[in-house]
């Protein structure tokens, strides 16, 4: 397991992009998508649409994961 962020590829609304996330955040994000019965690209697109202009996608995903884990 790496503590440094790694690039992970996503497809958002038909466009390829990548986010740099630490393994723990990426794995938790994938687990949340699986538990919700959703594709990871679908969930990432939803987060992308709702994030503010001052928040990068990787940060928005980290915050999403944090908030979901705090709910449990």
mmCIF file of N, CA, C and O in Angstrom:
data_model
loop_
_atom_site.group_PDB
_atom_site.id
_atom_site.type_symbol
_atom_site.label_atom_id
_atom_site.label_comp_id
_atom_site.label_asym_id
_atom_site.label_seq_id
_atom_site.Cartn_x
_atom_site.Cartn_y
_atom_site.Cartn_z
ATOM 1 N N UNK A 1 0.835 -1.174 0.000
ATOM 2 C CA UNK A 1 0.000 0.000 0.000
ATOM 3 C C UNK A 1 0.886 1.245 0.000
ATOM 4 O O UNK A 1 1.848 1.335 0.740
ATOM 5 N N UNK A 2 0.503 2.179 -0.815
ATOM 6 C CA UNK A 2 1.272 3.411 -0.940
ATOM 7 C C UNK A 2 0.567 4.544 -0.197
ATOM 8 O O UNK A 2 -0.652 4.652 -0.232
ATOM 9 N N UNK A 3 1.342 5.373 0.477
ATOM 10 C CA UNK A 3 0.777 6.543 1.140
ATOM 11 C C UNK A 3 0.687 7.733 0.201
ATOM 12 O O UNK A 3 0.006 8.704 0.499
ATOM 13 N N UNK A 4 1.390 7.652 -0.921
ATOM 14 C CA UNK A 4 1.350 8.731 -1.904
ATOM 15 C C UNK A 4 0.150 8.546 -2.823
ATOM 16 O O UNK A 4 -0.242 7.427 -3.124
ATOM 17 N N UNK A 5 -0.429 9.652 -3.280
ATOM 18 C CA UNK A 5 -1.538 9.525 -4.232
ATOM 19 C C UNK A 5 -1.080 8.850 -5.525
ATOM 20 O O UNK A 5 0.064 9.024 -5.953
ATOM 21 N N UNK A 6 -1.983 8.064 -6.100
ATOM 22 C CA UNK A 6 -1.753 7.430 -7.395
ATOM 23 C C UNK A 6 -2.832 7.902 -8.352
ATOM 24 O O UNK A 6 -3.960 8.157 -7.943
ATOM 25 N N UNK A 7 -2.479 7.970 -9.635
ATOM 26 C CA UNK A 7 -3.465 8.353 -10.640
ATOM 27 C C UNK A 7 -4.395 7.179 -10.914
ATOM 28 O O UNK A 7 -3.963 6.046 -11.074
ATOM 29 N N UNK A 8 -5.686 7.484 -10.950
ATOM 30 C CA UNK A 8 -6.721 6.502 -11.260
ATOM 31 C C UNK A 8 -7.578 7.070 -12.384
ATOM 32 O O UNK A 8 -7.999 8.235 -12.325
ATOM 33 N N UNK A 9 -7.824 6.268 -13.386
ATOM 34 C CA UNK A 9 -8.596 6.706 -14.549
ATOM 35 C C UNK A 9 -10.088 6.578 -14.304
ATOM 36 O O UNK A 9 -10.555 5.602 -13.705
ATOM 37 N N UNK A 10 -10.817 7.563 -14.776
ATOM 38 C CA UNK A 10 -12.270 7.584 -14.706
ATOM 39 C C UNK A 10 -12.811 8.078 -16.044
ATOM 40 O O UNK A 10 -12.115 8.777 -16.783
ATOM 41 N N UNK A 11 -14.050 7.744 -16.315
ATOM 42 C CA UNK A 11 -14.753 8.289 -17.474
ATOM 43 C C UNK A 11 -15.976 9.027 -16.957
ATOM 44 O O UNK A 11 -16.856 8.430 -16.337
ATOM 45 N N UNK A 12 -16.005 10.338 -17.174
ATOM 46 C CA UNK A 12 -17.110 11.174 -16.717
ATOM 47 C C UNK A 12 -17.863 11.705 -17.928
ATOM 48 O O UNK A 12 -17.307 12.466 -18.725
ATOM 49 N N UNK A 13 -19.098 11.254 -18.074
ATOM 50 C CA UNK A 13 -19.947 11.687 -19.187
ATOM 51 C C UNK A 13 -19.236 11.522 -20.534
ATOM 52 O O UNK A 13 -19.272 12.406 -21.377
ATOM 53 N N UNK A 14 -18.568 10.394 -20.710
ATOM 54 C CA UNK A 14 -17.908 10.066 -21.969
ATOM 55 C C UNK A 14 -16.511 10.628 -22.137
ATOM 56 O O UNK A 14 -15.875 10.399 -23.157
ATOM 57 N N UNK A 15 -16.006 11.340 -21.161
ATOM 58 C CA UNK A 15 -14.666 11.932 -21.241
ATOM 59 C C UNK A 15 -13.741 11.274 -20.227
ATOM 60 O O UNK A 15 -14.075 11.164 -19.049
ATOM 61 N N UNK A 16 -12.574 10.847 -20.688
ATOM 62 C CA UNK A 16 -11.585 10.243 -19.809
ATOM 63 C C UNK A 16 -10.893 11.324 -18.986
ATOM 64 O O UNK A 16 -10.577 12.395 -19.492
ATOM 65 N N UNK A 17 -10.684 11.013 -17.725
ATOM 66 C CA UNK A 17 -9.953 11.900 -16.835
ATOM 67 C C UNK A 17 -9.256 11.032 -15.796
ATOM 68 O O UNK A 17 -9.441 9.825 -15.767
ATOM 69 N N UNK A 18 -8.455 11.645 -14.980
ATOM 70 C CA UNK A 18 -7.822 10.896 -13.907
ATOM 71 C C UNK A 18 -7.831 11.733 -12.643
ATOM 72 O O UNK A 18 -7.890 12.963 -12.689
ATOM 73 N N UNK A 19 -7.809 11.033 -11.518
ATOM 74 C CA UNK A 19 -7.708 11.684 -10.216
ATOM 75 C C UNK A 19 -6.564 11.035 -9.462
ATOM 76 O O UNK A 19 -6.306 9.850 -9.623
ATOM 77 N N UNK A 20 -5.893 11.811 -8.670
ATOM 78 C CA UNK A 20 -4.811 11.291 -7.835
ATOM 79 C C UNK A 20 -5.340 11.121 -6.419
ATOM 80 O O UNK A 20 -5.691 12.105 -5.760
ATOM 81 N N UNK A 21 -5.433 9.858 -5.998
ATOM 82 C CA UNK A 21 -5.946 9.542 -4.672
ATOM 83 C C UNK A 21 -5.039 8.509 -4.000
ATOM 84 O O UNK A 21 -4.483 7.638 -4.664
ATOM 85 N N UNK A 22 -4.957 8.600 -2.691
ATOM 86 C CA UNK A 22 -4.261 7.600 -1.906
ATOM 87 C C UNK A 22 -5.051 6.287 -1.986
ATOM 88 O O UNK A 22 -6.267 6.296 -2.171
ATOM 89 N N UNK A 23 -4.336 5.163 -1.840
ATOM 90 C CA UNK A 23 -4.977 3.856 -1.939
ATOM 91 C C UNK A 23 -6.173 3.719 -1.001
ATOM 92 O O UNK A 23 -7.208 3.179 -1.389
ATOM 93 N N UNK A 24 -6.046 4.186 0.224
ATOM 94 C CA UNK A 24 -7.144 4.043 1.183
ATOM 95 C C UNK A 24 -8.397 4.769 0.718
ATOM 96 O O UNK A 24 -9.512 4.243 0.843
ATOM 97 N N UNK A 25 -8.249 5.975 0.179
ATOM 98 C CA UNK A 25 -9.414 6.713 -0.319
ATOM 99 C C UNK A 25 -9.994 6.038 -1.553
ATOM 100 O O UNK A 25 -11.212 5.913 -1.688
ATOM 101 N N UNK A 26 -9.142 5.596 -2.471
ATOM 102 C CA UNK A 26 -9.623 4.941 -3.687
ATOM 103 C C UNK A 26 -10.374 3.650 -3.333
ATOM 104 O O UNK A 26 -11.463 3.411 -3.861
ATOM 105 N N UNK A 27 -9.813 2.859 -2.448
ATOM 106 C CA UNK A 27 -10.461 1.602 -2.065
ATOM 107 C C UNK A 27 -11.793 1.855 -1.364
ATOM 108 O O UNK A 27 -12.776 1.156 -1.623
ATOM 109 N N UNK A 28 -11.841 2.843 -0.490
ATOM 110 C CA UNK A 28 -13.091 3.176 0.191
ATOM 111 C C UNK A 28 -14.125 3.691 -0.812
ATOM 112 O O UNK A 28 -15.312 3.350 -0.718
ATOM 113 N N UNK A 29 -13.692 4.478 -1.772
ATOM 114 C CA UNK A 29 -14.588 5.002 -2.804
ATOM 115 C C UNK A 29 -15.185 3.846 -3.613
ATOM 116 O O UNK A 29 -16.391 3.808 -3.864
ATOM 117 N N UNK A 30 -14.356 2.891 -3.999
ATOM 118 C CA UNK A 30 -14.838 1.720 -4.752
ATOM 119 C C UNK A 30 -15.817 0.896 -3.908
ATOM 120 O O UNK A 30 -16.832 0.424 -4.418
ATOM 121 N N UNK A 31 -15.525 0.738 -2.625
ATOM 122 C CA UNK A 31 -16.415 -0.018 -1.737
ATOM 123 C C UNK A 31 -17.774 0.663 -1.607
ATOM 124 O O UNK A 31 -18.815 -0.002 -1.617
ATOM 125 N N UNK A 32 -17.765 1.968 -1.478
ATOM 126 C CA UNK A 32 -19.026 2.720 -1.373
ATOM 127 C C UNK A 32 -19.844 2.541 -2.651
ATOM 128 O O UNK A 32 -21.053 2.287 -2.591
ATOM 129 N N UNK A 33 -19.202 2.662 -3.795
ATOM 130 C CA UNK A 33 -19.909 2.487 -5.067
ATOM 131 C C UNK A 33 -20.516 1.087 -5.148
ATOM 132 O O UNK A 33 -21.679 0.925 -5.539
ATOM 133 N N UNK A 34 -19.743 0.081 -4.758
ATOM 134 C CA UNK A 34 -20.230 -1.301 -4.790
ATOM 135 C C UNK A 34 -21.416 -1.479 -3.853
ATOM 136 O O UNK A 34 -22.435 -2.058 -4.234
ATOM 137 N N UNK A 35 -21.305 -0.975 -2.634
ATOM 138 C CA UNK A 35 -22.400 -1.085 -1.658
ATOM 139 C C UNK A 35 -23.661 -0.390 -2.147
ATOM 140 O O UNK A 35 -24.771 -0.833 -1.867
ATOM 141 N N UNK A 36 -23.483 0.709 -2.880
ATOM 142 C CA UNK A 36 -24.619 1.460 -3.410
ATOM 143 C C UNK A 36 -25.146 0.857 -4.714
ATOM 144 O O UNK A 36 -26.134 1.349 -5.258
ATOM 145 N N UNK A 37 -24.458 -0.159 -5.226
ATOM 146 C CA UNK A 37 -24.875 -0.785 -6.477
ATOM 147 C C UNK A 37 -24.699 0.122 -7.678
ATOM 148 O O UNK A 37 -25.478 0.077 -8.628
ATOM 149 N N UNK A 38 -23.647 0.929 -7.646
ATOM 150 C CA UNK A 38 -23.408 1.902 -8.707
ATOM 151 C C UNK A 38 -22.024 1.711 -9.292
ATOM 152 O O UNK A 38 -21.110 1.249 -8.617
ATOM 153 N N UNK A 39 -21.892 2.085 -10.545
ATOM 154 C CA UNK A 39 -20.581 2.073 -11.184
ATOM 155 C C UNK A 39 -19.764 3.229 -10.614
ATOM 156 O O UNK A 39 -20.298 4.305 -10.321
ATOM 157 N N UNK A 40 -18.473 3.000 -10.475
ATOM 158 C CA UNK A 40 -17.604 4.036 -9.910
ATOM 159 C C UNK A 40 -17.601 5.294 -10.779
ATOM 160 O O UNK A 40 -17.569 6.411 -10.273
ATOM 161 N N UNK A 41 -17.667 5.127 -12.095
ATOM 162 C CA UNK A 41 -17.708 6.288 -12.990
ATOM 163 C C UNK A 41 -18.992 7.092 -12.804
ATOM 164 O O UNK A 41 -18.967 8.323 -12.867
ATOM 165 N N UNK A 42 -20.097 6.404 -12.573
ATOM 166 C CA UNK A 42 -21.380 7.082 -12.339
ATOM 167 C C UNK A 42 -21.319 7.908 -11.059
ATOM 168 O O UNK A 42 -21.747 9.069 -11.029
ATOM 169 N N UNK A 43 -20.787 7.315 -10.001
ATOM 170 C CA UNK A 43 -20.674 8.017 -8.726
ATOM 171 C C UNK A 43 -19.710 9.196 -8.839
ATOM 172 O O UNK A 43 -19.989 10.291 -8.340
ATOM 173 N N UNK A 44 -18.599 9.007 -9.524
ATOM 174 C CA UNK A 44 -17.634 10.100 -9.714
ATOM 175 C C UNK A 44 -18.257 11.238 -10.514
ATOM 176 O O UNK A 44 -18.025 12.415 -10.214
ATOM 177 N N UNK A 45 -19.066 10.912 -11.523
ATOM 178 C CA UNK A 45 -19.722 11.950 -12.334
ATOM 179 C C UNK A 45 -20.697 12.753 -11.478
ATOM 180 O O UNK A 45 -20.785 13.982 -11.616
ATOM 181 N N UNK A 46 -21.413 12.072 -10.595
ATOM 182 C CA UNK A 46 -22.341 12.771 -9.706
ATOM 183 C C UNK A 46 -21.592 13.718 -8.770
ATOM 184 O O UNK A 46 -22.003 14.860 -8.567
ATOM 185 N N UNK A 47 -20.496 13.245 -8.208
ATOM 186 C CA UNK A 47 -19.684 14.092 -7.334
ATOM 187 C C UNK A 47 -19.137 15.278 -8.118
ATOM 188 O O UNK A 47 -19.142 16.417 -7.637
ATOM 189 N N UNK A 48 -18.691 15.033 -9.336
ATOM 190 C CA UNK A 48 -18.147 16.085 -10.186
ATOM 191 C C UNK A 48 -19.188 17.169 -10.459
ATOM 192 O O UNK A 48 -18.879 18.361 -10.436
ATOM 193 N N UNK A 49 -20.421 16.756 -10.683
ATOM 194 C CA UNK A 49 -21.492 17.712 -10.985
ATOM 195 C C UNK A 49 -21.873 18.568 -9.785
ATOM 196 O O UNK A 49 -22.316 19.705 -9.955
ATOM 197 N N UNK A 50 -21.710 18.032 -8.589
ATOM 198 C CA UNK A 50 -22.163 18.755 -7.399
ATOM 199 C C UNK A 50 -21.055 19.498 -6.662
ATOM 200 O O UNK A 50 -21.350 20.276 -5.760
ATOM 201 N N UNK A 51 -19.807 19.272 -7.055
ATOM 202 C CA UNK A 51 -18.705 19.951 -6.349
ATOM 203 C C UNK A 51 -18.658 21.414 -6.761
ATOM 204 O O UNK A 51 -19.086 21.798 -7.835
ATOM 205 N N UNK A 52 -18.148 22.226 -5.894
ATOM 206 C CA UNK A 52 -18.004 23.637 -6.203
ATOM 207 C C UNK A 52 -16.804 23.884 -7.105
ATOM 208 O O UNK A 52 -15.911 23.040 -7.229
ATOM 209 N N UNK A 53 -16.790 25.036 -7.727
ATOM 210 C CA UNK A 53 -15.705 25.389 -8.642
ATOM 211 C C UNK A 53 -14.360 25.505 -7.923
ATOM 212 O O UNK A 53 -13.311 25.361 -8.542
ATOM 213 N N UNK A 54 -14.404 25.738 -6.621
ATOM 214 C CA UNK A 54 -13.165 25.897 -5.853
ATOM 215 C C UNK A 54 -12.659 24.583 -5.261
ATOM 216 O O UNK A 54 -11.706 24.581 -4.486
ATOM 217 N N UNK A 55 -13.278 23.464 -5.635
ATOM 218 C CA UNK A 55 -12.891 22.160 -5.099
ATOM 219 C C UNK A 55 -12.553 21.222 -6.249
ATOM 220 O O UNK A 55 -13.378 20.999 -7.143
ATOM 221 N N UNK A 56 -11.333 20.676 -6.247
ATOM 222 C CA UNK A 56 -10.936 19.731 -7.273
ATOM 223 C C UNK A 56 -11.658 18.406 -7.106
ATOM 224 O O UNK A 56 -12.181 18.087 -6.033
ATOM 225 N N UNK A 57 -11.692 17.611 -8.166
ATOM 226 C CA UNK A 57 -12.406 16.344 -8.132
ATOM 227 C C UNK A 57 -11.820 15.392 -7.088
ATOM 228 O O UNK A 57 -12.563 14.751 -6.343
ATOM 229 N N UNK A 58 -10.510 15.287 -7.007
ATOM 230 C CA UNK A 58 -9.902 14.393 -6.016
ATOM 231 C C UNK A 58 -10.294 14.811 -4.599
ATOM 232 O O UNK A 58 -10.641 13.970 -3.769
ATOM 233 N N UNK A 59 -10.257 16.095 -4.325
ATOM 234 C CA UNK A 59 -10.659 16.589 -3.001
ATOM 235 C C UNK A 59 -12.131 16.310 -2.743
ATOM 236 O O UNK A 59 -12.513 15.920 -1.633
ATOM 237 N N UNK A 60 -12.960 16.493 -3.751
ATOM 238 C CA UNK A 60 -14.396 16.238 -3.607
ATOM 239 C C UNK A 60 -14.645 14.763 -3.314
ATOM 240 O O UNK A 60 -15.511 14.427 -2.494
ATOM 241 N N UNK A 61 -13.902 13.877 -3.945
ATOM 242 C CA UNK A 61 -14.046 12.437 -3.673
ATOM 243 C C UNK A 61 -13.592 12.123 -2.255
ATOM 244 O O UNK A 61 -14.253 11.372 -1.531
ATOM 245 N N UNK A 62 -12.484 12.699 -1.823
ATOM 246 C CA UNK A 62 -12.018 12.476 -0.450
ATOM 247 C C UNK A 62 -13.078 12.923 0.559
ATOM 248 O O UNK A 62 -13.356 12.231 1.540
ATOM 249 N N UNK A 63 -13.657 14.100 0.339
ATOM 250 C CA UNK A 63 -14.693 14.610 1.242
ATOM 251 C C UNK A 63 -15.930 13.724 1.219
ATOM 252 O O UNK A 63 -16.541 13.463 2.262
ATOM 253 N N UNK A 64 -16.308 13.242 0.042
ATOM 254 C CA UNK A 64 -17.442 12.338 -0.084
ATOM 255 C C UNK A 64 -17.200 11.076 0.743
ATOM 256 O O UNK A 64 -18.061 10.648 1.517
ATOM 257 N N UNK A 65 -16.018 10.485 0.594
ATOM 258 C CA UNK A 65 -15.673 9.276 1.349
ATOM 259 C C UNK A 65 -15.694 9.570 2.850
ATOM 260 O O UNK A 65 -16.279 8.806 3.633
ATOM 261 N N UNK A 66 -15.088 10.666 3.262
ATOM 262 C CA UNK A 66 -15.061 11.029 4.676
ATOM 263 C C UNK A 66 -16.476 11.165 5.233
ATOM 264 O O UNK A 66 -16.794 10.599 6.285
ATOM 265 N N UNK A 67 -17.337 11.879 4.532
ATOM 266 C CA UNK A 67 -18.707 12.093 5.020
ATOM 267 C C UNK A 67 -19.478 10.784 5.080
ATOM 268 O O UNK A 67 -20.230 10.554 6.035
ATOM 269 N N UNK A 68 -19.291 9.913 4.099
ATOM 270 C CA UNK A 68 -19.981 8.620 4.129
ATOM 271 C C UNK A 68 -19.503 7.771 5.306
ATOM 272 O O UNK A 68 -20.303 7.122 5.976
ATOM 273 N N UNK A 69 -18.194 7.778 5.565
ATOM 274 C CA UNK A 69 -17.679 6.991 6.675
ATOM 275 C C UNK A 69 -18.118 7.550 8.024
ATOM 276 O O UNK A 69 -18.296 6.806 8.985
ATOM 277 N N UNK A 70 -18.317 8.853 8.096
ATOM 278 C CA UNK A 70 -18.773 9.470 9.334
ATOM 279 C C UNK A 70 -20.238 9.125 9.612
ATOM 280 O O UNK A 70 -20.668 9.159 10.761
ATOM 281 N N UNK A 71 -20.999 8.780 8.579
ATOM 282 C CA UNK A 71 -22.407 8.430 8.740
ATOM 283 C C UNK A 71 -22.595 7.026 9.317
ATOM 284 O O UNK A 71 -23.661 6.713 9.800
ATOM 285 N N UNK A 72 -21.565 6.206 9.215
ATOM 286 C CA UNK A 72 -21.714 4.817 9.672
ATOM 287 C C UNK A 72 -21.294 4.657 11.113
ATOM 288 O O UNK A 72 -20.668 5.439 11.707
#
